[in-house]
Amino acid sequence: MTRNARIDPETVTVDVLPPAVILCEPQLGENIGTAARAMANFGLVDLRIINPRDGWPSEKARAAASRADHVIDNVQVFDSVEAAIADLRFVYATTARSREISKPVRGPDEAAQTVCGHGREGHKTGYLFGRERWGLNNEEVALADEIVTLPVDPNFASLNIAQAVLVCAYEWRMKATRGALPFRVDEETHPPAEKEDVVRLFEHLESALDNVNFFRPPEKRPSMVLNLRNILQKANLTRQEVKSLRGVIAALERRPTRPRREEPEGRDDE
Amino acid sequence: MTRNARIDPETVTVDVLPPAVILCEPQLGENIGTAARAMANFGLVDLRIINPRDGWPSEKARAAASRADHVIDNVQVFDSVEAAIADLRFVYATTARSREISKPVRGPDEAAQTVCGHGREGHKTGYLFGRERWGLNNEEVALADEIVTLPVDPNFASLNIAQAVLVCAYEWRMKATRGALPFRVDEETHPPAEKEDVVRLFEHLESALDNVNFFRPPEKRPSMVLNLRNILQKANLTRQEVKSLRGVIAALERRPTRPRREEPEGRDDE
């Protein structure tokens, strides 16, 4: 088990150019909006729409985007796939079924790796998503470099556009940030115990148990001690947790729970 | 670039016990339904609900589940987190913010690895998701073994329940199937060209270009040939694509496009 330092949100800056998301002839403004929200969750901002059925701008899209206004405000509308991808270096077509096309098929993780490779060099890339009902046609797929598909259960493969965008955006961010999370265990608030403190805890517990004649028969004491020490080691204790457990033992011993003499004063302030 | 055989959907069977998804006091039936759909997309089936505000069963949930009826029909309702997780071996609490709790924090990929490890042994696991508005409280998080959080953009971290379920379910399936996709390039329909055929294509093109005195000055011929061969190698041609290109060259040579003499009859039938 690894303890990880808390990551300050300010430090999770991504120096990889994010891919564009290109929606081909979406019918519902809601889907455009939920796709925009999914993009914003993982740091994507470049949304392009080809011939939206209900026109643009769309109040339904803005409402469904749940305050991803920076994505909605920057939407670009195009009248062909060729125009929408013209400035991109590498394009993935997302499809949910096998095609009569000989083109490499990647999972979202592999695609994200490729897209991040280009993005690290400052080159623009994009993911092309098809219509709600029938996806992309073969001529549109032919304009892409590779195909990306999701590892869905073949018995229940229907994924809406925002969900497909979400998974691609998630994988992009995982690769772009190398898995950085918005927070981990906060080592400043929860510093791990030094081994010296852990050993003192062991000894405190064992001496308390000696006092009540817990280790019987005496020849079993070594293996019983080992078991107890292994249980406590597994808990990967913090400094505060060691103190709490020593208080617990002292309370069960019916001893006062003030700091023990061997602990130097002011240790809490470290 | 690796060519992968098409994976028959029937062969993507998952011999790993999938985790349960536990929704704590969800308010909206729609969210239960979209969570069920996200589960079904990636092969999860065990949905548990603790005190749904609007009761159960829920027609709104069923409608939003888009035919994930097998998940909806098997929902179990509980009145406490303790009861909902009683039969599980390992539980993840999903949280979107740092806690005053010393507990390991994992990304969805790391969590999926752990959950799959238990699932391979046939042990039940679960992901606990909080309320729409304010997630899980600290007492509920304390019942879990570890925390899972998503690598969202800290500036736009609000993810709805179904989206969080979707990413966890996606990562579970990626780990459980080792990234198997519902399809890859279909090698039966698109068999890759044998190298012999590719070399014949090179020679055909080069002889056609010799005939029109393309390689000038003659001392540059070797490097020009290398360039052309490298371009064609990059395309990773199928057998059919080699034939198509030879037809193209023959047409530009103004030669009939019937099969060339050196190709044995019946090759198409291989």
Coordinates of C-alpha atoms in Angstrom, one line a residue:
Chain A
M1 CA 0.0 0.0 0.0
T2 CA 1.5 3.3 -1.1
R3 CA 0.7 6.5 0.7
N4 CA 0.5 9.3 -1.8
A5 CA 0.9 12.9 -1.0
R6 CA -2.2 15.1 -1.5
I7 CA -2.1 16.7 -4.9
D8 CA -2.9 20.4 -4.8
P9 CA -5.5 21.0 -7.5
E10 CA -3.5 24.0 -8.7
T11 CA -0.6 21.6 -9.5
V12 CA -2.7 19.3 -11.7
T13 CA -2.0 21.4 -14.8
V14 CA -2.1 19.6 -18.0
D15 CA 0.5 20.6 -20.6
V16 CA -1.0 18.4 -23.3
L17 CA -3.2 19.9 -25.9
P18 CA -6.6 18.3 -25.5
P19 CA -8.4 16.7 -28.4
A20 CA -11.4 18.3 -30.1
V21 CA -14.8 16.5 -29.9
I22 CA -16.7 16.6 -33.1
L23 CA -20.4 15.6 -33.1
C24 CA -21.8 14.7 -36.5
E25 CA -25.4 15.8 -37.1
P26 CA -26.6 15.5 -33.5
Q27 CA -30.4 15.6 -33.2
L28 CA -31.0 16.6 -29.6
G29 CA -29.6 19.7 -27.9
E30 CA -29.6 17.8 -24.6
N31 CA -27.0 15.4 -26.0
I32 CA -24.8 18.3 -27.1
G33 CA -25.1 19.7 -23.6
T34 CA -24.3 16.5 -21.7
A35 CA -21.4 15.9 -24.1
A36 CA -20.1 19.4 -23.2
R37 CA -20.4 18.6 -19.5
A38 CA -18.6 15.3 -19.9
M39 CA -15.8 17.2 -21.8
A40 CA -15.5 19.8 -19.1
N41 CA -15.3 17.2 -16.3
F42 CA -12.0 16.0 -17.8
G43 CA -10.6 19.2 -19.2
L44 CA -11.6 19.2 -22.8
V45 CA -12.8 22.4 -24.3
D46 CA -12.9 22.2 -28.2
L47 CA -16.5 21.1 -29.2
R48 CA -17.4 21.1 -32.9
I49 CA -20.8 20.4 -34.3
I50 CA -21.7 19.4 -37.9
N51 CA -25.2 20.3 -39.0
P52 CA -27.1 20.2 -35.7
R53 CA -30.7 19.3 -36.5
D54 CA -32.2 21.9 -34.3
G55 CA -29.7 24.7 -35.1
W56 CA -27.3 26.6 -33.0
P57 CA -27.1 28.2 -30.5
S58 CA -29.3 25.9 -28.4
E59 CA -30.8 26.7 -25.0
K60 CA -31.5 23.0 -24.4
A61 CA -27.8 22.3 -24.9
R62 CA -26.8 25.1 -22.5
A63 CA -29.2 23.9 -19.8
A64 CA -28.0 20.3 -20.2
A65 CA -24.3 21.4 -19.9
S66 CA -24.8 22.2 -16.2
R67 CA -22.6 25.3 -16.3
A68 CA -20.0 24.0 -18.8
D69 CA -20.6 27.4 -20.4
H70 CA -16.9 27.8 -21.5
V71 CA -17.4 24.8 -23.7
I72 CA -20.8 25.8 -25.1
D73 CA -19.6 29.4 -25.7
N74 CA -16.7 28.1 -27.8
V75 CA -18.7 25.7 -30.0
Q76 CA -17.9 25.9 -33.7
V77 CA -20.5 24.8 -36.2
F78 CA -19.5 23.2 -39.6
D79 CA -21.4 21.9 -42.6
S80 CA -19.2 18.9 -43.4
V81 CA -16.8 16.5 -41.6
E82 CA -14.0 17.6 -44.0
A83 CA -14.3 21.2 -42.8
A84 CA -14.7 20.2 -39.1
I85 CA -11.5 18.2 -39.1
A86 CA -9.4 20.3 -41.5
D87 CA -6.9 21.6 -39.0
L88 CA -6.4 18.4 -37.1
R89 CA -3.4 16.1 -37.3
F90 CA -5.0 12.8 -36.2
V91 CA -8.6 11.8 -36.1
Y92 CA -10.4 8.9 -34.4
A93 CA -13.8 7.8 -35.6
T94 CA -15.9 6.3 -32.8
T95 CA -18.0 3.3 -33.9
A96 CA -20.0 0.7 -32.0
R97 CA -19.9 -2.0 -34.7
S98 CA -17.5 -3.7 -37.0
R99 CA -17.1 -2.2 -40.4
E100 CA -16.2 -3.3 -43.9
I101 CA -13.2 -1.1 -43.5
S102 CA -9.6 -2.1 -43.0
K103 CA -8.6 0.4 -40.4
P104 CA -7.0 -0.2 -37.0
V105 CA -9.5 -0.5 -34.1
R106 CA -8.4 0.8 -30.7
G107 CA -9.8 0.9 -27.2
P108 CA -10.2 4.3 -25.5
D109 CA -7.0 3.7 -23.6
E110 CA -4.9 3.1 -26.7
A111 CA -6.6 6.0 -28.5
A112 CA -5.9 8.3 -25.6
Q113 CA -2.2 7.3 -25.7
T114 CA -2.0 8.2 -29.4
V115 CA -3.9 11.5 -28.9
C116 CA -1.7 12.5 -26.0
G117 CA 1.4 11.8 -28.0
H118 CA 0.3 14.3 -30.6
G119 CA -1.0 16.7 -27.9
R120 CA 2.4 16.7 -26.2
E121 CA 3.9 18.0 -29.4
G122 CA 1.2 20.6 -29.7
H123 CA -0.6 18.9 -32.6
K124 CA -4.4 19.1 -32.8
T125 CA -6.4 15.9 -32.7
G126 CA -10.1 14.9 -32.5
Y127 CA -12.7 12.3 -31.8
L128 CA -15.5 12.1 -34.3
F129 CA -18.9 10.9 -32.9
G130 CA -21.8 9.8 -35.0
R131 CA -25.5 10.4 -34.9
E132 CA -27.8 9.2 -32.1
R133 CA -29.5 6.6 -34.3
W134 CA -27.0 5.2 -36.7
G135 CA -23.6 6.6 -35.9
L136 CA -21.2 7.5 -38.8
N137 CA -21.4 6.3 -42.3
N138 CA -18.5 4.6 -44.0
E139 CA -17.5 7.7 -46.0
E140 CA -17.1 9.6 -42.7
V141 CA -15.1 6.8 -41.0
A142 CA -12.8 6.8 -44.1
L143 CA -11.8 10.4 -43.2
A144 CA -10.4 9.2 -39.9
D145 CA -7.0 7.7 -39.2
E146 CA -8.2 5.0 -36.9
I147 CA -11.3 3.7 -35.2
V148 CA -12.0 3.8 -31.5
T149 CA -14.6 1.6 -29.9
L150 CA -15.6 1.0 -26.3
P151 CA -15.3 -2.4 -24.6
V152 CA -19.0 -2.7 -23.9
D153 CA -20.9 -5.9 -23.1
P154 CA -22.0 -7.1 -26.5
N155 CA -25.4 -8.0 -25.1
F156 CA -26.0 -4.4 -24.1
A157 CA -23.9 -2.2 -26.3
S158 CA -26.1 0.9 -26.7
L159 CA -24.2 3.9 -25.2
N160 CA -25.4 7.4 -25.6
I161 CA -23.2 10.1 -27.1
A162 CA -22.4 11.8 -23.8
Q163 CA -21.3 8.5 -22.2
A164 CA -19.0 7.7 -25.1
V165 CA -17.6 11.2 -24.9
L166 CA -17.2 10.8 -21.1
V167 CA -15.1 7.6 -21.4
C168 CA -12.9 9.0 -24.2
A169 CA -12.4 12.2 -22.2
Y170 CA -11.7 10.3 -19.0
E171 CA -9.0 8.1 -20.7
W172 CA -7.5 11.2 -22.3
R173 CA -7.1 12.9 -18.8
M174 CA -5.8 9.7 -17.3
K175 CA -3.0 9.6 -19.9
A176 CA -2.4 13.3 -20.0
T177 CA -2.0 13.6 -16.2
R178 CA -0.5 10.1 -15.7
G179 CA -3.4 9.3 -13.4
A180 CA -3.1 12.3 -11.1
L181 CA -6.2 12.5 -8.8
P182 CA -7.7 15.7 -7.5
F183 CA -6.7 14.6 -4.0
R184 CA -5.0 11.7 -2.3
V185 CA -4.4 11.0 1.4
D186 CA -3.3 14.3 2.9
E187 CA 0.1 13.6 4.4
E188 CA 0.2 17.0 6.1
T189 CA -3.0 16.4 8.0
H190 CA -2.4 12.7 8.4
P191 CA 1.3 12.1 8.6
P192 CA 2.2 8.4 8.7
A193 CA 3.6 7.1 12.0
E194 CA 7.3 6.7 12.4
K195 CA 8.3 3.1 13.0
E196 CA 9.6 4.0 16.4
D197 CA 6.1 5.0 17.4
V198 CA 4.6 1.9 16.0
V199 CA 7.0 -0.3 18.0
R200 CA 6.2 1.6 21.2
L201 CA 2.6 0.9 20.5
F202 CA 3.3 -2.8 20.1
E203 CA 5.3 -2.8 23.4
H204 CA 2.6 -0.9 25.2
L205 CA -0.1 -3.3 24.1
E206 CA 2.0 -6.4 24.9
S207 CA 2.9 -5.1 28.4
A208 CA -0.7 -4.3 29.1
L209 CA -1.7 -7.8 28.0
D210 CA 1.2 -9.3 30.1
N211 CA -0.3 -7.5 33.1
V212 CA -3.6 -9.3 32.7
N213 CA -1.9 -12.6 31.9
F214 CA -3.4 -12.7 28.4
F215 CA -0.6 -14.8 26.8
R216 CA -1.4 -18.3 27.8
P217 CA 0.2 -20.8 27.7
P218 CA 3.5 -18.8 28.0
E219 CA 5.2 -20.8 25.2
K220 CA 2.6 -19.4 22.8
R221 CA 3.4 -15.8 23.6
P222 CA 5.9 -15.3 20.7
S223 CA 3.4 -16.4 18.0
M224 CA 0.5 -14.5 19.6
V225 CA 2.7 -11.4 19.7
L226 CA 3.5 -11.8 16.0
N227 CA -0.1 -12.1 15.1
L228 CA -1.0 -8.9 17.0
R229 CA 1.9 -7.0 15.4
N230 CA 0.9 -8.2 11.9
I231 CA -2.7 -7.0 12.5
L232 CA -1.5 -3.5 13.5
Q233 CA 1.0 -3.3 10.7
K234 CA -1.7 -4.0 8.1
A235 CA -3.6 -0.8 9.3
N236 CA -0.7 1.4 8.0
L237 CA -1.2 3.7 11.0
T238 CA -0.8 7.5 11.0
R239 CA 0.9 9.2 13.9
Q240 CA -2.5 10.3 15.3
E241 CA -3.9 6.8 15.0
V242 CA -1.0 5.4 17.1
K243 CA -1.8 8.0 19.8
S244 CA -5.5 7.1 19.7
L245 CA -4.7 3.4 20.1
R246 CA -2.4 4.0 23.0
G247 CA -5.1 6.0 24.6
V248 CA -7.5 3.1 24.1
I249 CA -5.0 0.7 25.7
A250 CA -4.4 3.0 28.6
A251 CA -8.1 3.4 29.1
L252 CA -8.6 -0.4 29.2
E253 CA -5.7 -0.6 31.6
R254 CA -7.6 2.0 33.7
R255 CA -4.6 4.3 33.6
P256 CA -4.8 8.0 33.1
T257 CA -4.6 8.9 29.3
R258 CA -2.2 11.8 29.6
P259 CA 0.9 11.7 27.3
R260 CA 3.3 9.1 28.5
R261 CA 6.6 10.2 29.9
E262 CA 8.8 8.8 27.2
E263 CA 7.2 11.0 24.6
P264 CA 9.0 14.4 24.4
E265 CA 6.9 17.4 25.0
G266 CA 5.8 19.3 21.9
R267 CA 5.9 16.4 19.5
D268 CA 2.4 17.4 18.2
D269 CA 3.9 20.6 16.8
E270 CA 6.3 18.8 14.5
Chain B
M1 CA 0.8 -1.4 -35.7
T2 CA -0.7 -4.7 -34.7
R3 CA -3.5 -6.4 -36.6
N4 CA -5.8 -8.1 -34.2
A5 CA -8.2 -10.8 -35.0
R6 CA -11.9 -9.9 -34.7
I7 CA -13.2 -11.0 -31.4
D8 CA -16.4 -12.9 -31.5
P9 CA -18.8 -11.4 -29.0
E10 CA -19.6 -14.9 -27.8
T11 CA -16.0 -15.3 -26.8
V12 CA -15.8 -12.1 -24.6
T13 CA -17.1 -14.0 -21.6
V14 CA -16.0 -12.6 -18.3
D15 CA -15.1 -15.1 -15.6
V16 CA -14.7 -12.4 -13.0
L17 CA -17.5 -11.8 -10.5
P18 CA -18.6 -8.2 -11.1
P19 CA -18.9 -5.7 -8.3
A20 CA -22.2 -4.5 -6.8
V21 CA -23.2 -0.8 -7.2
I22 CA -24.8 0.6 -4.1
L23 CA -26.6 3.9 -4.4
C24 CA -27.0 5.7 -1.0
E25 CA -30.4 7.5 -0.7
P26 CA -30.8 8.5 -4.4
Q27 CA -33.4 11.2 -4.9
L28 CA -34.3 10.8 -8.6
G29 CA -35.5 7.7 -10.2
E30 CA -33.9 8.9 -13.5
N31 CA -30.5 8.7 -11.8
I32 CA -31.1 5.1 -10.7
G33 CA -32.1 4.3 -14.2
T34 CA -29.2 5.9 -16.0
A35 CA -26.9 4.2 -13.4
A36 CA -28.5 0.9 -14.3
R37 CA -27.9 1.5 -18.0
A38 CA -24.3 2.4 -17.4
M39 CA -23.8 -0.8 -15.4
A40 CA -25.4 -2.9 -18.1
N41 CA -23.1 -1.4 -20.8
F42 CA -20.1 -2.9 -19.1
G43 CA -21.6 -6.1 -17.7
L44 CA -22.5 -5.2 -14.1
V45 CA -25.8 -6.5 -12.8
D46 CA -26.0 -6.2 -9.0
L47 CA -27.7 -2.8 -8.1
R48 CA -28.5 -2.1 -4.5
I49 CA -30.4 1.0 -3.3
I50 CA -30.5 2.4 0.2
N51 CA -33.7 4.3 1.1
P52 CA -34.6 5.8 -2.3
R53 CA -36.5 9.0 -1.7
D54 CA -39.3 8.3 -4.1
G55 CA -39.7 4.6 -3.2
W56 CA -39.3 1.4 -5.2
P57 CA -40.1 0.2 -7.8
S58 CA -39.8 3.3 -9.9
E59 CA -41.2 3.7 -13.4
K60 CA -38.9 6.7 -14.0
A61 CA -36.0 4.5 -13.2
R62 CA -37.1 1.8 -15.6
A63 CA -37.7 4.3 -18.4
A64 CA -34.3 5.9 -17.9
A65 CA -32.6 2.5 -17.9
S66 CA -33.3 2.1 -21.6
R67 CA -34.0 -1.6 -21.5
A68 CA -31.5 -2.5 -18.9
D69 CA -34.5 -4.4 -17.4
H70 CA -32.3 -7.2 -16.1
V71 CA -30.6 -4.8 -13.8
I72 CA -33.8 -3.0 -12.7
D73 CA -35.6 -6.3 -12.0
N74 CA -32.9 -7.5 -9.7
V75 CA -32.5 -4.3 -7.6
Q76 CA -32.3 -4.9 -3.9
V77 CA -33.5 -2.2 -1.5
F78 CA -31.9 -1.7 2.0
D79 CA -32.5 0.6 4.9
S80 CA -28.8 1.1 5.9
V81 CA -25.3 1.0 4.4
E82 CA -24.4 -1.8 6.8
A83 CA -27.2 -4.0 5.5
A84 CA -26.4 -3.2 1.9
I85 CA -22.8 -4.2 2.1
A86 CA -23.1 -7.1 4.6
D87 CA -22.2 -9.8 2.2
L88 CA -19.3 -8.0 0.5
R89 CA -15.6 -8.7 0.9
F90 CA -14.2 -5.3 -0.1
V91 CA -16.0 -2.0 -0.5
Y92 CA -15.0 1.3 -2.2
A93 CA -16.6 4.5 -1.2
T94 CA -16.7 7.0 -4.1
T95 CA -16.1 10.6 -3.0
A96 CA -15.4 13.8 -5.0
R97 CA -13.5 15.6 -2.3
S98 CA -10.8 15.1 0.3
R99 CA -11.8 13.9 3.7
E100 CA -10.5 14.1 7.2
I101 CA -10.1 10.4 7.0
S102 CA -6.9 8.5 6.7
K103 CA -7.9 5.9 4.1
P104 CA -6.2 5.0 0.8
V105 CA -7.5 7.0 -2.2
R106 CA -7.4 5.2 -5.5
G107 CA -8.2 6.1 -9.1
P108 CA -10.9 4.1 -11.0
D109 CA -8.2 2.0 -12.7
E110 CA -6.5 1.0 -9.4
A111 CA -9.8 0.3 -7.8
A112 CA -10.9 -1.9 -10.7
Q113 CA -7.6 -3.9 -10.3
T114 CA -8.4 -4.6 -6.7
V115 CA -12.0 -5.4 -7.3
C116 CA -11.1 -7.7 -10.2
G117 CA -8.6 -9.5 -7.9
H118 CA -11.3 -10.3 -5.5
G119 CA -13.8 -11.1 -8.3
R120 CA -11.4 -13.6 -9.8
E121 CA -11.5 -15.5 -6.5
G122 CA -15.3 -15.4 -6.5
H123 CA -15.5 -12.8 -3.7
K124 CA -18.2 -10.1 -3.7
T125 CA -17.2 -6.5 -3.8
G126 CA -19.0 -3.2 -4.2
Y127 CA -18.8 0.5 -5.0
L128 CA -20.8 2.8 -2.7
F129 CA -22.1 6.0 -4.4
G130 CA -23.4 9.0 -2.4
R131 CA -26.4 11.3 -2.7
E132 CA -26.8 13.7 -5.6
R133 CA -26.3 16.8 -3.5
W134 CA -23.7 15.9 -0.9
G135 CA -22.4 12.5 -1.5
L136 CA -21.6 10.2 1.5
N137 CA -21.1 11.3 5.1
N138 CA -17.9 10.4 7.0
E139 CA -19.7 7.6 8.9
E140 CA -20.6 5.9 5.6
V141 CA -17.1 6.4 4.2
A142 CA -15.7 4.8 7.3
L143 CA -17.5 1.5 6.5
A144 CA -15.6 1.2 3.2
D145 CA -12.1 -0.3 2.8
E146 CA -10.8 2.4 0.5
I147 CA -11.8 5.5 -1.4
V148 CA -12.1 5.8 -5.1
T149 CA -12.2 9.2 -6.8
L150 CA -12.2 10.3 -10.4
P151 CA -9.4 12.3 -12.0
V152 CA -11.7 15.2 -12.9
D153 CA -10.6 18.7 -13.7
P154 CA -10.7 20.4 -10.3
N155 CA -12.3 23.4 -12.0
F156 CA -15.2 21.4 -13.2
A157 CA -15.5 18.5 -10.8
S158 CA -19.3 18.0 -10.7
L159 CA -20.1 14.5 -12.1
N160 CA -23.5 13.0 -11.9
I161 CA -24.0 9.5 -10.4
A162 CA -24.5 7.7 -13.7
Q163 CA -21.3 9.2 -15.1
A164 CA -19.3 8.1 -12.0
V165 CA -20.9 4.6 -12.2
L166 CA -20.0 4.5 -16.0
V167 CA -16.4 5.2 -15.4
C168 CA -16.0 2.7 -12.6
A169 CA -17.9 0.1 -14.6
Y170 CA -15.8 0.8 -17.7
E171 CA -12.6 0.4 -15.8
W172 CA -13.9 -2.8 -14.2
R173 CA -14.6 -4.3 -17.6
M174 CA -11.2 -3.1 -19.0
K175 CA -9.5 -5.0 -16.2
A176 CA -11.8 -8.0 -16.2
T177 CA -11.5 -8.6 -20.0
R178 CA -7.9 -7.3 -20.2
G179 CA -9.1 -4.7 -22.7
A180 CA -11.0 -7.0 -25.1
L181 CA -13.0 -5.0 -27.6
P182 CA -16.3 -6.2 -29.1
F183 CA -14.6 -6.2 -32.5
R184 CA -11.2 -5.5 -34.0
V185 CA -10.1 -5.6 -37.7
D186 CA -11.8 -8.6 -39.2
E187 CA -8.9 -10.7 -40.5
E188 CA -11.3 -13.1 -42.2
T189 CA -12.8 -10.4 -44.3
H190 CA -9.6 -8.3 -44.6
P191 CA -6.7 -10.8 -44.6
P192 CA -3.4 -8.9 -44.6
A193 CA -1.3 -9.2 -47.7
E194 CA 1.5 -11.7 -47.9
K195 CA 4.9 -10.0 -48.3
E196 CA 5.3 -11.7 -51.7
D197 CA 2.2 -9.8 -52.9
V198 CA 3.5 -6.5 -51.5
V199 CA 6.8 -6.9 -53.3
R200 CA 5.1 -7.7 -56.6
L201 CA 3.1 -4.5 -56.1
F202 CA 6.4 -2.5 -55.5
E203 CA 7.9 -4.0 -58.7
H204 CA 4.7 -3.4 -60.7
L205 CA 4.7 0.3 -59.7
E206 CA 8.4 0.7 -60.3
S207 CA 8.3 -0.9 -63.8
A208 CA 5.3 1.2 -64.7
L209 CA 7.3 4.3 -63.6
D210 CA 10.4 3.1 -65.5
N211 CA 8.3 3.0 -68.6
V212 CA 7.4 6.6 -68.3
N213 CA 10.9 7.6 -67.4
F214 CA 9.8 8.8 -63.9
F215 CA 13.1 8.2 -62.1
R216 CA 15.3 11.1 -63.0
P217 CA 18.2 11.6 -62.7
P218 CA 18.9 7.8 -62.9
E219 CA 21.3 7.9 -59.9
K220 CA 18.4 9.0 -57.7
R221 CA 16.3 5.9 -58.6
P222 CA 17.4 3.9 -55.6
S223 CA 16.4 6.5 -53.0
M224 CA 13.1 7.3 -54.9
V225 CA 12.2 3.6 -54.9
L226 CA 12.9 3.4 -51.2
N227 CA 10.6 6.3 -50.5
L228 CA 7.8 4.8 -52.5
R229 CA 8.2 1.5 -50.8
N230 CA 8.2 3.0 -47.4
I231 CA 5.0 4.9 -48.2
L232 CA 3.3 1.7 -49.2
Q233 CA 4.6 -0.3 -46.2
K234 CA 3.1 2.3 -43.8
A235 CA -0.4 1.5 -45.2
N236 CA -0.2 -2.0 -43.8
L237 CA -2.1 -3.3 -46.9
T238 CA -4.6 -6.1 -47.0
R239 CA -4.6 -8.6 -49.8
Q240 CA -7.6 -6.9 -51.4
E241 CA -5.9 -3.5 -51.2
V242 CA -2.8 -4.8 -53.0
K243 CA -5.1 -6.0 -55.8
S244 CA -6.9 -2.6 -55.9
L245 CA -3.6 -0.7 -56.2
R246 CA -2.3 -3.0 -58.9
G247 CA -5.6 -2.3 -60.8
V248 CA -5.0 1.4 -60.3
I249 CA -1.4 1.2 -61.7
A250 CA -2.6 -0.9 -64.6
A251 CA -5.3 1.6 -65.4
L252 CA -2.8 4.4 -65.4
E253 CA -0.6 2.4 -67.6
R254 CA -3.6 2.0 -69.9
R255 CA -3.3 -1.7 -69.7
P256 CA -6.3 -4.1 -69.3
T257 CA -7.0 -4.8 -65.7
R258 CA -7.5 -8.5 -65.9
P259 CA -5.5 -10.7 -63.5
R260 CA -1.8 -10.6 -64.4
R261 CA -0.2 -13.7 -65.9
E262 CA 2.1 -14.4 -63.0
E263 CA -0.8 -14.7 -60.6
P264 CA -2.1 -18.3 -60.5
E265 CA -5.7 -18.8 -61.3
G266 CA -8.1 -19.2 -58.4
R267 CA -6.0 -17.2 -56.0
D268 CA -9.2 -15.3 -55.0
D269 CA -10.6 -18.6 -53.6
E270 CA -7.9 -19.1 -51.0

